[in-house]
Coordinates of C-alpha atoms and ligand atoms in Angstrom, one line a residue:
X1 CA 23.9 -30.3 32.1
X2 CA 21.3 -30.8 29.6
X3 CA 19.2 -33.9 30.2
X4 CA 18.8 -36.2 27.3
X5 CA 15.1 -36.7 26.6
X6 CA 14.0 -40.4 26.8
X7 CA 12.5 -41.7 23.6
X8 CA 8.7 -42.3 24.0
X9 CA 7.6 -45.7 22.6
X10 CA 4.1 -47.0 22.4
X11 CA 3.7 -50.8 22.4
X12 CA 0.4 -52.2 21.0
X13 CA -0.4 -55.9 21.5
X14 CA -3.6 -57.7 22.5
X15 CA -1.6 -60.0 24.5
X16 CA -1.3 -58.0 27.6
X17 CA 1.4 -60.2 29.2
X18 CA 3.6 -59.5 26.1
X19 CA 2.9 -55.8 26.3
X20 CA 3.8 -55.6 29.9
X21 CA 7.0 -57.6 29.4
X22 CA 8.1 -55.7 26.5
X23 CA 7.4 -52.3 28.4
X24 CA 9.6 -53.5 31.3
X25 CA 12.4 -54.5 29.0
X26 CA 12.4 -51.3 27.0
X27 CA 12.3 -49.2 30.3
X28 CA 15.5 -51.0 31.3
X29 CA 17.0 -49.6 28.1
X30 CA 16.0 -46.0 28.9
X31 CA 12.9 -45.9 26.9
X32 CA 9.7 -44.2 28.1
X33 CA 7.5 -47.1 27.2
X34 CA 3.7 -47.1 27.4
X35 CA 1.4 -50.1 26.5
X36 CA -1.9 -50.6 24.9
X37 CA -4.0 -53.6 24.2
X38 CA -5.8 -52.5 21.0
X39 CA -5.4 -50.4 18.1
X40 CA -8.4 -48.3 19.1
X41 CA -6.8 -47.6 22.6
X42 CA -3.5 -46.7 21.0
X43 CA -5.2 -44.2 18.6
X44 CA -7.0 -42.6 21.6
X45 CA -3.6 -42.2 23.2
X46 CA -2.1 -40.8 20.1
X47 CA -4.7 -38.3 19.7
X48 CA -3.6 -36.6 22.9
X49 CA 0.1 -37.5 23.3
X50 CA 3.1 -37.5 21.1
X51 CA 5.5 -40.6 20.7
X52 CA 8.7 -41.1 18.8
X53 CA 8.1 -44.7 18.0
X54 CA 5.2 -47.3 17.8
X55 CA 5.8 -51.0 18.0
X56 CA 2.5 -52.7 17.0
X57 CA 1.3 -56.3 16.8
X58 CA 0.0 -57.2 13.3
X59 CA -2.9 -59.4 14.2
X60 CA -5.3 -57.9 16.7
X61 CA -9.1 -58.1 17.0
X62 CA -10.7 -54.9 15.4
X63 CA -8.2 -52.8 13.7
X64 CA -5.0 -54.6 12.7
X65 CA -1.4 -53.4 13.0
X66 CA -1.3 -52.1 9.3
X67 CA -4.6 -50.2 9.7
X68 CA -3.4 -48.7 13.0
X69 CA -0.1 -47.6 11.3
X70 CA -2.0 -45.8 8.6
X71 CA -4.3 -43.9 11.0
X72 CA -1.5 -43.2 13.4
X73 CA 0.4 -41.5 10.6
X74 CA -2.5 -39.2 10.0
X75 CA -1.9 -37.8 13.5
X76 CA 1.9 -37.6 13.3
X77 CA 3.4 -38.3 9.9
X78 CA 6.9 -38.5 11.5
X79 CA 6.0 -41.3 13.9
X80 CA 8.3 -44.3 13.5
X81 CA 6.2 -47.5 13.3
X82 CA 7.4 -51.2 13.6
X83 CA 5.3 -54.1 13.1
X84 CA 5.6 -57.3 15.2
X85 CA 4.4 -60.4 13.4
X86 CA 4.4 -64.1 14.0
X87 CA 4.2 -64.9 10.3
X88 CA 7.5 -64.0 9.1
X89 CA 6.6 -63.9 5.4
X90 CA 7.9 -61.4 3.0
X91 CA 4.3 -60.6 1.9
X92 CA 3.6 -59.5 5.5
X93 CA 6.7 -57.3 5.5
X94 CA 5.8 -55.7 2.2
X95 CA 2.2 -55.0 3.4
X96 CA 3.5 -53.5 6.5
X97 CA 6.0 -51.2 4.7
X98 CA 3.4 -50.2 2.2
X99 CA 1.1 -49.2 5.1
X100 CA 3.8 -46.8 6.2
X101 CA 5.8 -48.9 8.8
X102 CA 9.5 -48.4 8.8
X103 CA 10.5 -51.9 9.6
X104 CA 9.1 -55.2 11.0
X105 CA 10.2 -57.9 13.4
X106 CA 9.3 -61.5 13.7
X107 CA 7.9 -62.8 17.0
X108 CA 9.2 -64.2 19.3
X109 CA 12.3 -62.0 19.4
X110 CA 14.9 -61.2 22.0
X111 CA 15.7 -57.7 23.3
X112 CA 19.1 -58.0 21.5
X113 CA 17.4 -58.3 18.1
X114 CA 14.8 -55.6 18.8
X115 CA 17.2 -52.9 19.9
X116 CA 19.0 -52.6 16.5
X117 CA 15.6 -52.3 14.8
X118 CA 14.5 -49.6 17.1
X119 CA 17.8 -47.7 16.6
X120 CA 17.4 -47.9 12.9
X121 CA 13.8 -46.5 13.2
X122 CA 14.9 -43.8 15.5
X123 CA 17.6 -42.8 13.1
X124 CA 15.2 -42.8 10.1
X125 CA 12.8 -40.7 12.2
X126 CA 15.5 -38.3 13.1
X127 CA 16.5 -37.9 9.5
X128 CA 12.9 -37.3 8.4
X129 CA 12.3 -34.7 11.1
X130 CA 15.6 -32.9 10.0
X131 CA 14.4 -33.1 6.3
X132 CA 11.0 -31.7 7.2
X133 CA 12.6 -28.8 9.1
X134 CA 15.0 -28.2 6.2
X135 CA 12.0 -28.3 3.8
X136 CA 10.2 -25.8 6.0
X137 CA 13.2 -23.5 6.1
X138 CA 13.7 -23.7 2.3
X139 CA 10.0 -22.9 1.8
X140 CA 10.2 -19.9 4.2
X141 CA 13.4 -18.7 2.4
X142 CA 11.7 -19.0 -1.0
X143 CA 8.7 -17.1 0.3
X144 CA 10.9 -14.4 1.8
X145 CA 12.8 -14.2 -1.4
X146 CA 9.6 -13.9 -3.5
X147 CA 8.4 -11.2 -1.1
X148 CA 11.7 -9.3 -1.3
X149 CA 11.6 -9.7 -5.2
X150 CA 8.1 -8.4 -5.3
X151 CA 9.1 -5.3 -3.1
X152 CA 12.2 -4.7 -5.2
X153 CA 10.0 -4.8 -8.4
X154 CA 7.5 -2.4 -6.9
X155 CA 10.3 0.0 -5.9
X156 CA 11.8 -0.3 -9.4
X157 CA 8.4 0.5 -11.1
X158 CA 7.9 3.4 -8.8
X159 CA 11.3 4.8 -9.4
X160 CA 10.8 4.4 -13.2
X161 CA 7.5 6.1 -12.9
X162 CA 9.0 9.0 -10.9
X163 CA 11.8 9.2 -13.4
X164 CA 9.4 9.4 -16.3
X165 CA 7.4 11.9 -14.5
X166 CA 10.4 14.1 -13.8
X167 CA 11.6 13.9 -17.4
X168 CA 8.1 14.9 -18.6
X169 CA 8.1 17.8 -16.0
X170 CA 11.5 19.0 -17.3
X171 CA 10.6 18.8 -20.9
X172 CA 7.3 20.6 -20.3
X173 CA 9.0 23.2 -18.1
X174 CA 11.7 24.1 -20.7
X175 CA 8.9 24.4 -23.3
X176 CA 6.9 26.6 -21.0
X177 CA 10.0 28.7 -20.1
X178 CA 11.2 29.1 -23.7
X179 CA 7.9 30.4 -25.1
X180 CA 7.8 33.8 -23.1
X181 CA 11.7 34.0 -23.4
X182 CA 11.6 33.7 -27.2
X183 CA 8.8 36.3 -27.2
X184 CA 10.9 38.7 -25.1
X185 CA 14.0 38.1 -27.4
X186 CA 12.0 38.5 -30.6
X187 CA 10.4 41.8 -29.5
X188 CA 13.6 43.2 -28.0
X189 CA 15.5 42.3 -31.2
X190 CA 13.0 44.4 -33.3
X191 CA 13.3 47.2 -31.0
X192 CA 17.1 47.1 -31.0
X193 CA 17.5 46.8 -34.8
X194 CA 17.8 50.1 -36.5
X195 CA 16.9 48.6 -39.9
X196 CA 13.5 47.2 -38.9
X197 CA 10.8 49.8 -39.2
X198 CA 8.6 50.3 -36.2
X199 CA 6.2 53.2 -35.4
X200 CA 6.1 54.7 -32.0
X201 CA 2.8 52.9 -31.4
X202 CA 4.3 49.7 -32.5
X203 CA 7.3 50.2 -30.2
X204 CA 4.9 50.6 -27.3
X205 CA 3.1 47.5 -28.2
X206 CA 6.3 45.5 -28.4
X207 CA 7.5 46.9 -25.0
X208 CA 4.1 45.9 -23.6
X209 CA 4.5 42.4 -24.9
X210 CA 8.0 42.2 -23.4
X211 CA 6.7 43.2 -20.1
X212 CA 3.8 40.8 -20.2
X213 CA 6.2 38.0 -21.2
X214 CA 8.5 38.9 -18.5
X215 CA 5.8 38.9 -15.9
X216 CA 4.6 35.5 -17.1
X217 CA 8.2 34.2 -16.9
X218 CA 8.6 35.4 -13.5
X219 CA 5.3 33.9 -12.3
X220 CA 6.4 30.6 -13.9
X221 CA 9.8 30.6 -12.3
X222 CA 8.3 31.5 -9.0
X223 CA 5.7 28.7 -9.2
X224 CA 8.2 26.1 -10.3
X225 CA 10.5 27.0 -7.4
X226 CA 7.6 26.9 -5.1
X227 CA 6.6 23.4 -6.4
X228 CA 10.2 22.1 -6.2
X229 CA 10.5 23.4 -2.6
X230 CA 7.1 21.9 -1.5
X231 CA 8.2 18.6 -3.1
X232 CA 11.4 18.6 -1.3
X233 CA 9.6 19.3 2.0
X234 CA 11.5 22.6 2.3
X235 CA 8.6 24.9 2.9
X236 CA 8.0 25.7 6.4
X237 CA 4.3 25.7 7.2
X238 CA 3.0 28.0 9.9
X239 CA 0.2 25.8 10.9
X240 CA -2.4 27.7 13.2
X241 CA -6.0 27.8 13.9
X242 CA -7.4 29.9 11.0
X243 CA -10.9 31.4 11.3
X244 CA -12.8 30.2 8.2
X245 CA -15.4 33.0 7.7
X246 CA -12.6 35.6 7.9
X247 CA -10.4 33.8 5.3
X248 CA -13.4 33.2 3.0
X249 CA -14.4 36.9 3.2
X250 CA -10.8 37.8 2.3
X251 CA -10.8 35.4 -0.8
X252 CA -14.2 36.6 -1.9
X253 CA -13.0 40.2 -2.1
X254 CA -9.9 39.1 -4.0
X255 CA -11.9 37.3 -6.7
X256 CA -14.9 39.6 -6.9
X257 CA -13.2 41.9 -9.6
X258 CA -12.3 38.8 -11.7
X259 CA -15.9 37.4 -11.6
X260 CA -17.4 40.9 -12.3
X261 CA -15.2 41.1 -15.5
X262 CA -17.0 38.0 -16.8
X263 CA -20.3 38.8 -15.2
X264 CA -20.1 35.6 -13.1
X265 CA -22.3 35.4 -9.8
X266 CA -20.4 34.3 -6.8
X267 CA -22.4 32.4 -4.1
X268 CA -20.7 31.7 -0.8
X269 CA -23.6 30.0 1.0
X270 CA -23.7 29.8 4.8
X271 CA -20.1 29.7 6.2
X272 CA -19.9 27.7 9.5
X273 CA -18.1 29.5 12.3
X274 CA -15.3 27.0 12.3
X275 CA -11.4 27.2 12.7
X276 CA -9.2 25.2 10.4
X277 CA -5.8 23.8 11.3
X278 CA -3.7 25.4 8.4
X279 CA -1.0 27.7 7.2
X280 CA -3.1 30.9 6.5
X281 CA -1.2 32.2 3.6
X282 CA -1.3 28.8 1.9
X283 CA -4.8 28.3 2.6
X284 CA -5.7 31.6 0.9
X285 CA -3.4 30.4 -2.1
X286 CA -5.4 27.2 -2.4
X287 CA -8.8 28.8 -2.3
X288 CA -7.8 31.6 -4.8
X289 CA -6.5 29.0 -7.2
X290 CA -9.7 27.0 -7.1
X291 CA -11.9 30.1 -7.2
X292 CA -9.9 31.7 -10.1
X293 CA -10.1 28.5 -12.1
X294 CA -13.8 28.2 -11.6
X295 CA -14.2 31.8 -12.9
X296 CA -11.6 31.4 -15.7
X297 CA -13.0 28.2 -17.0
X298 CA -16.6 29.2 -16.9
X299 CA -19.3 30.6 -19.2
X300 CA -20.0 34.3 -19.2
X301 CA -22.7 35.0 -16.8
X302 CA -22.1 31.6 -15.2
X303 CA -22.1 30.8 -11.4
X304 CA -19.4 29.9 -8.9
X305 CA -20.6 28.4 -5.6
X306 CA -18.6 27.7 -2.5
X307 CA -20.0 25.4 0.1
X308 CA -18.6 24.2 3.5
X309 CA -19.5 21.0 5.2
X310 CA -18.2 19.6 8.5
X311 CA -17.4 16.0 8.3
X312 CA -16.2 14.6 11.7
X313 CA -12.9 16.3 12.5
X314 CA -12.4 17.7 9.0
X315 CA -14.1 20.4 6.9
X316 CA -14.8 20.2 3.3
X317 CA -14.8 23.2 1.1
X318 CA -16.3 22.6 -2.4
X319 CA -16.0 25.1 -5.2
X320 CA -18.5 24.4 -8.1
X321 CA -18.8 26.1 -11.4
X322 CA -21.0 26.2 -14.4
X323 CA -18.1 25.7 -16.8
X324 CA -17.4 23.1 -19.5
X325 CA -16.7 20.2 -17.0
X326 CA -14.1 17.7 -17.5
X327 CA -14.0 14.3 -19.3
X328 CA -12.8 11.3 -17.1
X329 CA -9.3 11.1 -18.7
X330 CA -8.9 14.9 -18.1
X331 CA -9.8 14.4 -14.5
X332 CA -6.9 11.8 -14.2
X333 CA -4.2 14.3 -15.2
X334 CA -5.6 17.6 -13.9
X335 CA -3.3 17.7 -10.9
X336 CA -0.2 17.1 -12.8
X337 CA 2.0 20.0 -13.8
X338 CA 1.6 21.8 -17.1
X339 CA -1.6 19.9 -18.0
X340 CA -3.7 22.7 -19.5
X341 CA -6.1 20.4 -21.5
X342 CA -5.6 22.5 -24.6
X343 CA -6.5 25.8 -23.0
X344 CA -3.1 27.4 -23.8
X345 CA -4.6 29.8 -26.3
X346 CA -8.0 30.6 -24.6
X347 CA -6.9 31.5 -21.1
X348 CA -3.7 32.7 -19.5
X349 CA -2.0 30.3 -17.1
X350 CA 1.0 28.3 -16.4
X351 CA -0.8 25.0 -15.8
X352 CA 0.9 24.8 -12.3
X353 CA -2.0 26.1 -10.2
X354 CA -3.6 22.7 -9.4
X355 CA -0.3 20.9 -9.1
X356 CA 0.8 23.4 -6.5
X357 CA -2.6 23.4 -4.8
X358 CA -2.6 19.6 -4.4
X359 CA 1.0 19.6 -2.9
X360 CA 0.1 22.4 -0.4
X361 CA -3.1 20.8 0.7
X362 CA -1.4 17.4 1.2
X363 CA 1.5 19.1 3.0
X364 CA -1.3 20.5 5.4
X365 CA -2.6 16.9 6.0
X366 CA -5.5 17.6 3.8
X367 CA -7.0 16.0 0.7
X368 CA -8.1 17.3 -2.7
X369 CA -10.4 16.0 -5.4
X370 CA -12.7 16.9 -8.2
X371 CA -16.1 15.7 -9.5
X372 CA -17.3 16.7 -12.8
X373 CA -19.9 16.1 -15.4
X374 CA -18.8 17.1 -18.9
X375 CA -20.9 19.9 -20.2
X376 CA -22.4 20.6 -16.7
X377 CA -19.5 22.1 -14.6
X378 CA -17.1 20.9 -12.1
X379 CA -16.7 20.7 -8.3
X380 CA -13.2 21.0 -6.9
X381 CA -13.0 20.2 -3.1
X382 CA -10.5 20.3 -0.4
X383 CA -10.7 18.7 3.0
X384 CA -8.7 20.1 5.9
X385 CA -8.5 19.1 9.5
X386 CA -10.5 21.4 12.0
X387 CA -8.3 23.1 14.7
X388 CA -8.4 21.0 17.7
X389 CA -10.4 23.3 19.9
X390 CA -13.0 23.5 17.2
X391 CA -13.3 19.7 17.2
X392 CA -14.0 19.7 20.9
X393 CA -16.6 22.4 20.7
X394 CA -18.3 20.4 18.0
X395 CA -18.2 17.3 20.1
X396 CA -19.7 19.1 23.2
X397 CA -22.4 20.8 21.2
Ligands
ATP1 N1 -12.9 24.6 -12.8 C1 -12.4 24.1 -13.9 N2 -13.3 23.8 -15.0 C2 -12.7 23.2 -16.2 N3 -11.4 23.1 -16.4 C3 -10.6 23.4 -15.4 C4 -11.0 23.9 -14.1 N4 -9.9 24.2 -13.4 C5 -8.8 23.8 -14.1 N5 -9.2 23.4 -15.3 C6 -8.3 22.9 -16.4 O1 -7.1 22.4 -15.8 C7 -6.0 23.1 -16.3 C8 -5.0 23.2 -15.2 O2 -5.5 24.0 -14.2 P1 -4.3 24.8 -13.3 O3 -5.0 25.7 -12.4 O4 -3.4 23.8 -12.8 O5 -3.5 25.7 -14.4 P2 -4.0 27.0 -15.2 O6 -5.2 27.5 -14.6 O7 -3.9 26.7 -16.6 O8 -2.8 28.0 -14.8 P3 -2.4 28.6 -13.5 O9 -1.0 28.0 -13.1 O10 -2.2 30.0 -13.7 O11 -3.4 28.3 -12.4 C9 -6.4 24.3 -16.8 O12 -5.6 24.8 -17.9 C10 -7.9 24.0 -17.3 O13 -7.8 23.5 -18.6
MG2 MG1 -5.3 27.8 -12.4

């Protein structure tokens, strides 16, 4: 059985006999009554305890009843206050209500006339409390709704952005695929047509063009498929501890002929004897992409330098070149597919290398970035986690 909580009532009257008598009467009517003989004492009590009702005399030495009501409401705005007064004038009643009292009663009074006043005040207080709770709930609902709306809006913007990105990718892709395909068709048609004159030498040139376009097309298709598979998370990564010096030596050997062709000096600096946590084949793909870009987009007789630095549990590999560098707005788009920054004519490429590289690096829990000064070259960097045992060795060292 649930016990009904007694209403707590605070009686404030400087006439102590009146206070005691009133408390006694109210206790008989199942109130939890407490008495005070001054407004100051009442406020002291209100600071630490909570009451449902307060019945206060109007005229008291020091702070009067109306002043007490004002201050008491600061502690508990929902406290139901009733003023007891000997001057039964309307002016006093109005003053009491303006001060925040719910009602007033003229002294002397009998318990039978006080009880309905208290019941009314109690009902008003209950209504106010219910209202306050309702308001709180409405406010919370509004806030939750605003938050949900915000999240929805964000999701919508992201979806729109992704959609636009996909459309851009598809239109770029069809353009990139169509170019070599048209080349193949064009040259093949010339070769197939009896009427079109072609010398033996020309025929060989056309055939070479067809082969080159075919190879370019194949590379494109493979890279697009790779990109799509990585994006869909369908590329299984064989994460293992990869020895950094061995991998870098391998990459160096692979790009040396490319650098020699353009008379570019390769500098690999001091390679720390670390092991990275990565997929070996994909790590080589990443480094070759960055190194071949640094060679391709460079001046003849320029430099390409690779530097490694350990940063806590991660290792940073930075590839710097002495090429044309990048403008800030070019940096913004450089990791997006098919952004070749107008180099379509100058250098061969599909514009997918960096897009693929970024996705591979991120799939290996790494990060990629670029710093560049237009006219002075660029530094592309990747950060990858060190293999766990290497981290321990570093910590013990
Ligand atoms: N080191 C660099 N310095 C200056 N520009 C660069 C550098 N690396 C890349 N770029 C620019 O960014 C573009 C995109 O590079 P990305 O490697 O993605 O494609 P790509 O080299 O054109 O073709 P591929 O897919 O064959 O790598 C390049 O076309 C080039 O304009
Ligand atoms: Mg490239």
